[in-house]
Amino acid sequence: MTEGLKIENVYTAYDKADVLEGVSLEVRPGKITCLLGSNGVGKTTLIRSILGLTVPRDGRITFNGEDITGLSTHKVIAKGISCIPEGRKVFPKLTVEENLRLGAYQVTSEAVIRERIEEAYEIFPRLKERHVQLAGTMSGGEQAMLSIGRGLMSSPHLLLVDEPSLGLSPLFVKENFSIIERINERGVTIFLVEQNMRQTLAISDYGYVLSKGAVVAEGDAKALSENDEVQQAYFG
């Protein structure tokens, strides 16, 4: 039985100052779990801690029952965790297809890589139309699609999505959230880290609210969206 991702009492510091202060949360298998919070509260630091980019000074991170705290990033990815970073971060001078291939850098079989590229094109027909286009010449929304497609190339069990609405038009934000739902329907567990409270809770099963490096509220997504204290903690 898969146990998903568990963060237990994690403290992560930069220059001896704690950014995360005893964060505990759980990302349940097969679900969309969200972490809400405004800028600078520690959301991206938590993703960095999960990926082994910034090692927690205390606490424990487990995935499917296995301790991955402080594991090197390529080993974390090999466990079945993939990340779509904040701000998309495509390789601008590479084509769409070359960007996708980089997402499968740990895969040795060309047949498997080809199959996963075709799956990405099935989810994003626009990427197939532009497979030879340089990523840097695409719109922000198209680059967001490419970033998600690249994140799926490792065939992850868990997808960490950091601020997918950042810098996008409302139309592309809506499209992106719809795509995240479709990926979840394919069996991929999603941990969605966002500022956009309303749309995030609309597609999530369960949510947490982070403020000043600590979880200040949690609950069923619908209950959170109707909770006055959450609104106050979040917007206040």
Coordinates of C-alpha atoms in Angstrom, one line a residue:
M1 CA 0.0 0.0 0.0
T2 CA 1.3 3.4 -1.0
E3 CA 1.6 5.9 1.8
G4 CA 2.2 9.1 -0.1
L5 CA 4.3 12.0 1.1
K6 CA 4.6 12.9 4.7
I7 CA 6.3 16.0 6.1
E8 CA 6.9 15.7 9.9
N9 CA 8.0 18.6 12.0
V10 CA 10.3 20.0 9.4
Y11 CA 12.6 23.0 10.1
T12 CA 14.6 24.4 7.2
A13 CA 16.9 27.4 7.7
Y14 CA 18.9 29.8 5.4
D15 CA 21.9 31.4 7.1
K16 CA 20.8 29.9 10.5
A17 CA 17.4 31.7 10.3
D18 CA 14.5 29.3 10.1
V19 CA 12.2 29.7 7.2
L20 CA 10.1 26.6 8.0
E21 CA 9.2 26.2 11.6
G22 CA 7.9 22.7 12.4
V23 CA 5.9 22.1 9.3
S24 CA 3.8 18.9 9.2
L25 CA 1.5 17.8 6.4
E26 CA 0.5 14.9 4.3
V27 CA 0.0 14.4 0.6
R28 CA -2.4 11.5 0.2
P29 CA -2.0 9.1 -2.8
G30 CA -4.2 9.8 -5.7
K31 CA -5.4 13.1 -4.4
I32 CA -4.7 16.8 -5.1
T33 CA -3.4 18.4 -1.9
C34 CA -2.7 22.1 -1.9
L35 CA -0.5 24.4 0.2
L36 CA -1.7 28.0 0.2
G37 CA 0.2 31.1 1.3
S38 CA 1.2 34.5 0.2
N39 CA 4.7 35.4 -1.1
G40 CA 7.7 34.8 1.3
V41 CA 6.0 32.4 3.8
G42 CA 8.1 29.4 2.9
K43 CA 6.2 27.5 0.2
T44 CA 9.1 27.2 -2.3
T45 CA 11.5 26.4 0.6
L46 CA 9.2 23.4 1.4
I47 CA 9.5 22.2 -2.2
R48 CA 13.3 22.6 -2.1
S49 CA 13.3 20.6 1.2
I50 CA 11.4 17.8 -0.4
L51 CA 13.7 17.7 -3.5
G52 CA 16.9 17.7 -1.4
L53 CA 17.9 21.1 -2.8
T54 CA 17.9 22.7 0.7
V55 CA 18.3 20.0 3.5
P56 CA 16.1 20.5 6.5
R57 CA 18.0 21.1 9.8
D58 CA 15.4 19.0 11.7
G59 CA 12.3 16.8 11.0
R60 CA 11.6 14.0 8.6
I61 CA 10.3 13.7 5.0
T62 CA 9.0 10.3 3.9
F63 CA 7.6 9.1 0.6
N64 CA 5.7 5.8 0.4
G65 CA 7.1 4.9 3.9
E66 CA 10.8 5.6 2.9
D67 CA 12.8 8.3 4.5
I68 CA 14.0 10.7 1.8
T69 CA 15.1 13.6 4.1
G70 CA 18.3 15.2 2.6
L71 CA 18.5 12.6 -0.2
S72 CA 20.2 14.1 -3.3
T73 CA 17.8 15.5 -5.9
H74 CA 18.4 12.9 -8.7
K75 CA 17.7 10.1 -6.1
V76 CA 14.5 11.8 -5.0
I77 CA 13.4 12.1 -8.7
A78 CA 14.3 8.4 -9.2
K79 CA 11.8 7.6 -6.3
G80 CA 9.0 8.9 -8.5
I81 CA 8.8 12.5 -7.6
S82 CA 8.8 15.3 -10.2
C83 CA 8.6 19.1 -10.0
I84 CA 7.2 21.8 -12.2
P85 CA 9.1 24.8 -10.9
E86 CA 7.8 28.3 -10.3
G87 CA 8.1 30.6 -13.3
R88 CA 8.2 27.7 -15.8
K89 CA 12.0 27.7 -16.5
V90 CA 12.0 26.1 -19.9
F91 CA 15.3 26.0 -21.9
P92 CA 14.7 28.9 -24.4
K93 CA 17.2 27.9 -27.0
L94 CA 16.1 24.3 -27.3
T95 CA 13.0 23.1 -29.2
V96 CA 9.8 21.9 -27.6
E97 CA 10.8 18.3 -28.2
E98 CA 14.3 18.8 -26.8
N99 CA 12.9 20.3 -23.7
L100 CA 10.6 17.3 -23.2
R101 CA 13.5 14.9 -23.7
L102 CA 15.4 16.6 -20.8
G103 CA 12.6 15.6 -18.5
A104 CA 13.4 11.9 -19.2
Y105 CA 17.1 12.2 -18.7
Q106 CA 17.1 9.1 -16.4
V107 CA 15.3 6.9 -19.0
T108 CA 17.6 4.8 -21.1
S109 CA 15.1 3.3 -23.6
E110 CA 14.4 5.4 -26.7
A111 CA 11.1 3.5 -27.1
V112 CA 9.9 4.6 -23.7
I113 CA 11.0 8.2 -24.3
R114 CA 9.1 8.3 -27.6
E115 CA 6.0 6.8 -25.9
R116 CA 6.1 9.5 -23.2
I117 CA 6.6 12.3 -25.7
E118 CA 3.5 11.1 -27.5
E119 CA 1.6 11.0 -24.2
A120 CA 2.7 14.6 -23.6
Y121 CA 1.5 15.5 -27.1
E122 CA -1.9 13.8 -26.4
I123 CA -2.3 16.0 -23.3
F124 CA -1.0 19.1 -25.1
P125 CA -1.8 19.0 -28.8
R126 CA -0.4 22.5 -29.1
L127 CA 3.1 21.2 -28.2
K128 CA 2.9 18.6 -31.0
E129 CA 2.0 21.4 -33.5
R130 CA 5.1 23.3 -32.3
H131 CA 7.5 20.4 -31.6
V132 CA 10.4 22.0 -33.6
Q133 CA 9.8 25.6 -32.3
L134 CA 12.3 27.1 -29.9
A135 CA 10.8 27.2 -26.4
G136 CA 11.9 30.8 -25.9
T137 CA 9.7 32.0 -28.7
M138 CA 6.5 30.6 -27.2
S139 CA 3.9 32.5 -25.2
G140 CA 3.9 32.2 -21.4
G141 CA 0.9 29.9 -21.5
E142 CA 2.6 27.6 -24.0
Q143 CA 5.8 27.5 -21.9
A144 CA 3.7 26.6 -18.9
M145 CA 2.3 23.6 -20.9
L146 CA 5.8 22.6 -21.9
S147 CA 7.0 22.8 -18.3
I148 CA 4.2 20.5 -17.2
G149 CA 4.8 18.2 -20.1
R150 CA 8.5 18.0 -19.2
G151 CA 7.6 17.2 -15.6
L152 CA 5.5 14.3 -16.7
M153 CA 8.4 12.7 -18.8
S154 CA 9.8 10.9 -15.8
S155 CA 6.3 9.2 -15.3
P156 CA 6.1 10.4 -11.7
H157 CA 3.9 9.0 -9.0
L158 CA 3.9 12.5 -7.3
L159 CA 4.0 15.8 -9.1
L160 CA 5.0 18.9 -7.1
V161 CA 3.5 22.0 -8.9
D162 CA 4.9 25.4 -7.7
E163 CA 2.8 28.5 -8.5
P164 CA 1.3 27.3 -11.8
S165 CA -0.7 30.6 -12.1
L166 CA 2.3 32.9 -11.7
G167 CA 2.4 35.5 -14.5
L168 CA -0.3 33.9 -16.7
S169 CA -3.5 35.4 -18.1
P170 CA -6.7 34.3 -16.4
L171 CA -7.6 32.2 -19.5
F172 CA -4.3 30.2 -19.3
V173 CA -4.6 29.9 -15.5
K174 CA -8.0 28.3 -16.0
E175 CA -6.6 26.0 -18.7
N176 CA -3.6 25.1 -16.5
F177 CA -5.7 24.1 -13.5
S178 CA -8.0 22.0 -15.8
I179 CA -4.8 20.2 -17.1
I180 CA -3.7 19.6 -13.5
E181 CA -7.1 18.0 -12.8
R182 CA -6.7 15.8 -15.9
I183 CA -3.2 14.6 -14.9
N184 CA -4.6 13.7 -11.4
E185 CA -7.4 11.7 -13.1
R186 CA -4.6 9.7 -14.8
G187 CA -3.5 8.5 -11.4
V188 CA -0.8 11.0 -10.6
T189 CA -0.8 12.4 -7.0
I190 CA -0.5 16.2 -7.0
F191 CA 1.0 18.6 -4.4
L192 CA -0.1 22.0 -5.6
V193 CA 1.6 25.0 -4.0
E194 CA -0.2 28.3 -4.8
Q195 CA -1.2 31.8 -3.9
N196 CA -4.4 31.7 -5.9
M197 CA -6.7 30.5 -3.2
R198 CA -10.1 30.3 -4.9
Q199 CA -9.1 28.3 -8.0
T200 CA -6.7 26.1 -6.1
L201 CA -9.3 25.0 -3.5
A202 CA -11.8 24.4 -6.3
I203 CA -9.7 21.5 -7.7
S204 CA -8.1 20.3 -4.5
D205 CA -9.3 17.5 -2.2
Y206 CA -7.4 18.7 0.9
G207 CA -5.5 21.9 1.8
Y208 CA -3.1 23.5 4.2
V209 CA -2.5 27.2 4.8
L210 CA 1.1 28.3 5.5
S211 CA 1.9 31.6 7.3
K212 CA 5.3 32.8 8.5
G213 CA 6.8 29.3 8.0
A214 CA 4.1 27.4 9.9
V215 CA 0.9 25.6 9.0
V216 CA -1.9 27.7 10.5
A217 CA -4.9 25.8 9.1
E218 CA -5.8 22.6 7.3
G219 CA -8.9 20.7 6.2
D220 CA -11.1 19.5 3.4
A221 CA -10.8 22.0 0.5
K222 CA -14.5 22.9 0.5
A223 CA -14.5 23.6 4.2
L224 CA -11.3 25.7 3.9
S225 CA -12.8 27.8 1.2
E226 CA -15.7 28.7 3.5
N227 CA -13.6 29.2 6.6
D228 CA -13.6 32.9 7.8
E229 CA -10.4 32.3 9.9
V230 CA -8.6 31.0 6.9
Q231 CA -9.6 34.0 4.8
Q232 CA -8.3 36.2 7.6
A233 CA -5.1 34.3 8.0
Y234 CA -4.5 34.2 4.3
F235 CA -5.5 37.7 3.3
G236 CA -4.6 39.4 6.6

